[in-house]
């Protein structure tokens, strides 16, 4: 993967509202934007993280049975919508456009092997998380955006990787003039704790809205929003 498209500058440590790069530095990762050309190269690694979440009964898009092809398509299918990392932000953003981020361990950090659902080793084991920012598809919502596909390898949990990715997404949304951002997540999940800690506001709870991987029950989904022009 090309080592460019770093997001934001690093302010002095201890600032009240740390940027994504300050958070990333503490988490020992670098956060980068991804190009359409890079997606097929890293999709196997991201699919391995999806498989990890499925194995831990974390609600992650699919139910059993599902295939590696299904998982790879989850990422490869967005390539036509990806905004090139070198694009200069402007308003309105491309309708339905996506900015994809990954968190990569610093070269000095030890990596753990990455294995997909078929038992194959994948490359890019240094990638430990990803998230997508998607802009609204219709003109009357050009100022809106949504958090999509937040993934963090659970073996690296507790380091602030998810917080760094979310902050990078918020920064990018502001650059494009997006002032209202939304997301949904499973109630009482680690994701919900992350969003609350980052100042997101709960909009409401929809009971029995999604299945976990084994379809053993219908779980509640929580909807959150953040007005990015309030900060």
Coordinates of C-alpha atoms in Angstrom, one line a residue:
X1 CA 0.0 0.0 0.0
X2 CA 1.2 3.5 -0.8
X3 CA 2.4 5.3 2.3
X4 CA 0.7 8.7 1.7
X5 CA -2.6 10.5 2.2
X6 CA -2.0 10.9 5.9
X7 CA -4.8 12.8 7.6
X8 CA -4.4 16.0 9.7
X9 CA -1.5 17.5 11.5
X10 CA -0.3 16.5 15.0
X11 CA -1.0 19.2 17.6
X12 CA 0.8 19.4 20.9
X13 CA 0.2 16.4 23.1
X14 CA -2.5 17.2 25.7
X15 CA -4.7 19.4 23.5
X16 CA -8.4 19.4 24.4
X17 CA -9.6 18.0 21.1
X18 CA -6.8 15.8 19.8
X19 CA -6.7 15.2 16.0
X20 CA -6.8 11.8 14.5
X21 CA -3.1 11.8 14.1
X22 CA -2.4 12.6 17.7
X23 CA -4.8 9.8 18.7
X24 CA -3.1 7.5 16.1
X25 CA 0.3 8.3 17.5
X26 CA -0.7 7.2 20.9
X27 CA -2.3 4.0 19.5
X28 CA 1.0 3.4 17.5
X29 CA -0.7 3.4 14.1
X30 CA -0.9 5.6 11.0
X31 CA -4.3 6.4 9.5
X32 CA -4.4 6.6 5.7
X33 CA -7.0 7.1 3.0
X34 CA -7.4 4.3 0.5
X35 CA -7.6 4.5 -3.3
X36 CA -9.8 2.4 -5.5
X37 CA -6.7 0.6 -6.8
X38 CA -5.7 -0.4 -3.3
X39 CA -9.0 -1.9 -2.3
X40 CA -8.5 -5.4 -4.0
X41 CA -5.1 -5.6 -2.3
X42 CA -6.4 -5.1 1.2
X43 CA -9.8 -6.6 0.9
X44 CA -8.6 -10.1 2.0
X45 CA -7.1 -8.6 5.2
X46 CA -10.4 -6.7 6.0
X47 CA -12.4 -9.8 5.2
X48 CA -10.2 -11.7 7.8
X49 CA -11.2 -9.1 10.4
X50 CA -14.9 -9.6 9.4
X51 CA -14.4 -13.3 9.9
X52 CA -12.9 -12.7 13.4
X53 CA -15.9 -10.6 14.4
X54 CA -18.3 -13.3 13.1
X55 CA -16.4 -15.9 15.1
X56 CA -16.9 -13.8 18.3
X57 CA -20.7 -13.4 17.6
X58 CA -20.2 -9.7 16.8
X59 CA -22.9 -8.4 14.4
X60 CA -21.0 -7.7 11.2
X61 CA -23.1 -7.6 8.1
X62 CA -23.5 -11.3 7.5
X63 CA -25.2 -14.4 9.0
X64 CA -24.1 -18.0 8.7
X65 CA -23.5 -19.5 6.3
X66 CA -21.6 -16.9 4.2
X67 CA -18.6 -17.2 1.9
X68 CA -15.2 -15.6 1.5
X69 CA -16.5 -14.3 -1.8
X70 CA -19.4 -12.6 0.0
X71 CA -17.0 -10.9 2.4
X72 CA -14.6 -9.8 -0.3
X73 CA -17.4 -8.3 -2.2
X74 CA -18.4 -6.2 0.8
X75 CA -15.2 -4.1 0.1
X76 CA -14.5 -4.6 -3.6
X77 CA -18.0 -3.4 -4.5
X78 CA -17.3 0.1 -3.2
X79 CA -14.4 0.9 -5.5
X80 CA -16.5 2.8 -8.1
X81 CA -17.7 5.1 -5.3
X82 CA -14.3 5.8 -3.7
X83 CA -13.2 9.4 -3.9
X84 CA -9.5 9.6 -4.8
X85 CA -7.3 10.4 -1.8
X86 CA -5.7 13.2 -3.7
X87 CA -9.0 15.0 -4.4
X88 CA -9.3 18.5 -3.0
X89 CA -12.4 18.7 -0.7
X90 CA -15.2 20.9 -2.0
X91 CA -18.9 21.4 -1.4
X92 CA -21.1 19.7 -2.3
X93 CA -19.2 16.4 -2.1
X94 CA -19.7 13.7 -4.8
X95 CA -23.2 12.3 -4.3
X96 CA -22.9 8.9 -2.6
X97 CA -19.1 9.2 -2.6
X98 CA -17.0 7.3 -0.1
X99 CA -13.8 8.1 1.6
X100 CA -12.2 4.9 3.1
X101 CA -9.6 4.9 5.9
X102 CA -7.3 2.2 7.3
X103 CA -5.2 2.1 10.4
X104 CA -1.8 0.6 9.9
X105 CA 0.6 -0.4 12.7
X106 CA 3.8 1.6 12.8
X107 CA 6.8 -0.4 11.3
X108 CA 8.2 -0.7 14.8
X109 CA 5.1 -2.5 16.1
X110 CA 4.9 -6.3 16.1
X111 CA 2.1 -7.7 13.8
X112 CA 0.0 -10.8 14.4
X113 CA -0.8 -13.2 11.5
X114 CA -4.0 -12.7 9.5
X115 CA -6.0 -15.7 8.5
X116 CA -9.2 -15.7 6.4
X117 CA -12.2 -17.9 6.9
X118 CA -10.8 -20.6 4.7
X119 CA -7.6 -20.8 6.7
X120 CA -5.4 -18.9 4.3
X121 CA -2.9 -16.4 5.4
X122 CA -3.4 -12.9 4.1
X123 CA -1.1 -10.0 3.4
X124 CA -1.2 -6.6 5.0
X125 CA -1.4 -7.9 8.6
X126 CA -0.2 -4.4 9.6
X127 CA -3.8 -3.2 8.9
X128 CA -5.7 -3.3 12.1
X129 CA -8.8 -1.3 11.4
X130 CA -10.9 0.5 8.8
X131 CA -13.9 2.8 8.4
X132 CA -15.8 4.5 5.6
X133 CA -17.3 7.9 5.3
X134 CA -20.2 8.0 2.8
X135 CA -21.9 11.2 1.7
X136 CA -25.6 11.5 1.0
X137 CA -26.7 10.6 -2.5
X138 CA -29.4 13.3 -2.9
X139 CA -28.9 17.1 -3.3
X140 CA -31.2 18.0 -0.4
X141 CA -28.9 16.1 1.9
X142 CA -25.5 17.2 0.5
X143 CA -24.5 18.3 4.0
X144 CA -25.2 14.9 5.5
X145 CA -22.8 11.9 5.8
X146 CA -22.8 8.5 7.4
X147 CA -20.3 6.2 9.2
X148 CA -20.0 2.9 7.4
X149 CA -18.1 -0.4 8.2
X150 CA -16.2 0.5 11.3
X151 CA -13.9 -2.5 11.9
X152 CA -11.0 -3.0 14.4
X153 CA -9.1 -6.2 14.9
X154 CA -10.1 -7.2 18.4
X155 CA -6.6 -8.3 19.2
X156 CA -5.6 -4.7 19.2
X157 CA -8.6 -3.4 21.1
X158 CA -8.2 -0.8 23.8
X159 CA -5.4 1.2 22.1
X160 CA -7.6 3.9 20.7
X161 CA -7.6 2.7 17.1
X162 CA -11.4 3.0 16.6
X163 CA -11.3 6.5 18.2
X164 CA -8.5 7.6 15.8
X165 CA -10.4 6.3 12.8
X166 CA -13.6 8.0 13.9
X167 CA -11.8 11.3 14.4
X168 CA -10.2 11.0 11.0
X169 CA -13.7 10.5 9.5
X170 CA -15.1 13.5 11.3
X171 CA -12.2 15.7 10.2
X172 CA -12.7 14.6 6.6
X173 CA -16.4 15.2 6.7
X174 CA -15.9 18.8 7.8
X175 CA -13.4 19.4 5.0
X176 CA -16.1 18.4 2.5
X177 CA -18.7 20.7 4.2
X178 CA -20.6 17.8 5.8
X179 CA -22.1 19.1 9.1
X180 CA -24.5 16.3 10.1
X181 CA -23.2 12.7 10.4
X182 CA -25.1 9.6 11.3
X183 CA -24.4 6.0 12.2
X184 CA -26.1 2.9 13.6
X185 CA -24.6 0.2 15.8
X186 CA -25.7 -2.7 18.0
X187 CA -27.1 -1.7 21.4
X188 CA -24.6 -2.3 24.3
X189 CA -21.8 -3.1 21.9
X190 CA -18.2 -1.9 22.1
X191 CA -19.1 0.3 19.1
X192 CA -21.8 2.1 21.1
X193 CA -19.3 2.8 23.9
X194 CA -16.9 4.2 21.4
X195 CA -19.4 6.6 19.8
X196 CA -20.6 7.8 23.2
X197 CA -17.1 8.5 24.3
X198 CA -16.5 10.6 21.2
X199 CA -19.4 12.9 21.8
X200 CA -22.1 11.3 19.6
X201 CA -25.7 11.8 20.5
X202 CA -28.2 8.9 20.7
X203 CA -31.2 9.4 18.4
X204 CA -33.1 6.3 19.4
X205 CA -33.3 2.6 19.7
X206 CA -35.0 0.2 17.2
X207 CA -35.7 -3.1 18.9
X208 CA -35.4 -6.4 17.1
X209 CA -33.7 -4.7 14.0
X210 CA -30.9 -7.1 13.1
X211 CA -29.7 -10.7 13.5
X212 CA -26.3 -11.7 15.1
X213 CA -24.2 -14.1 13.0
X214 CA -26.0 -17.2 14.3
X215 CA -29.5 -15.7 14.0
X216 CA -30.3 -16.8 17.5
X217 CA -32.2 -13.7 18.3
X218 CA -33.2 -10.3 16.9
X219 CA -31.1 -7.6 18.5
X220 CA -31.6 -3.9 18.9
X221 CA -29.9 -1.3 16.8
X222 CA -29.0 2.2 18.2
X223 CA -28.9 5.3 15.9
X224 CA -26.5 8.1 16.7
X225 CA -25.7 11.5 15.1
X226 CA -23.2 14.3 15.5
X227 CA -23.4 17.9 14.4
X228 CA -19.9 18.4 13.2
X229 CA -20.2 22.2 13.1
X230 CA -20.9 22.4 16.8
X231 CA -17.2 21.7 17.7

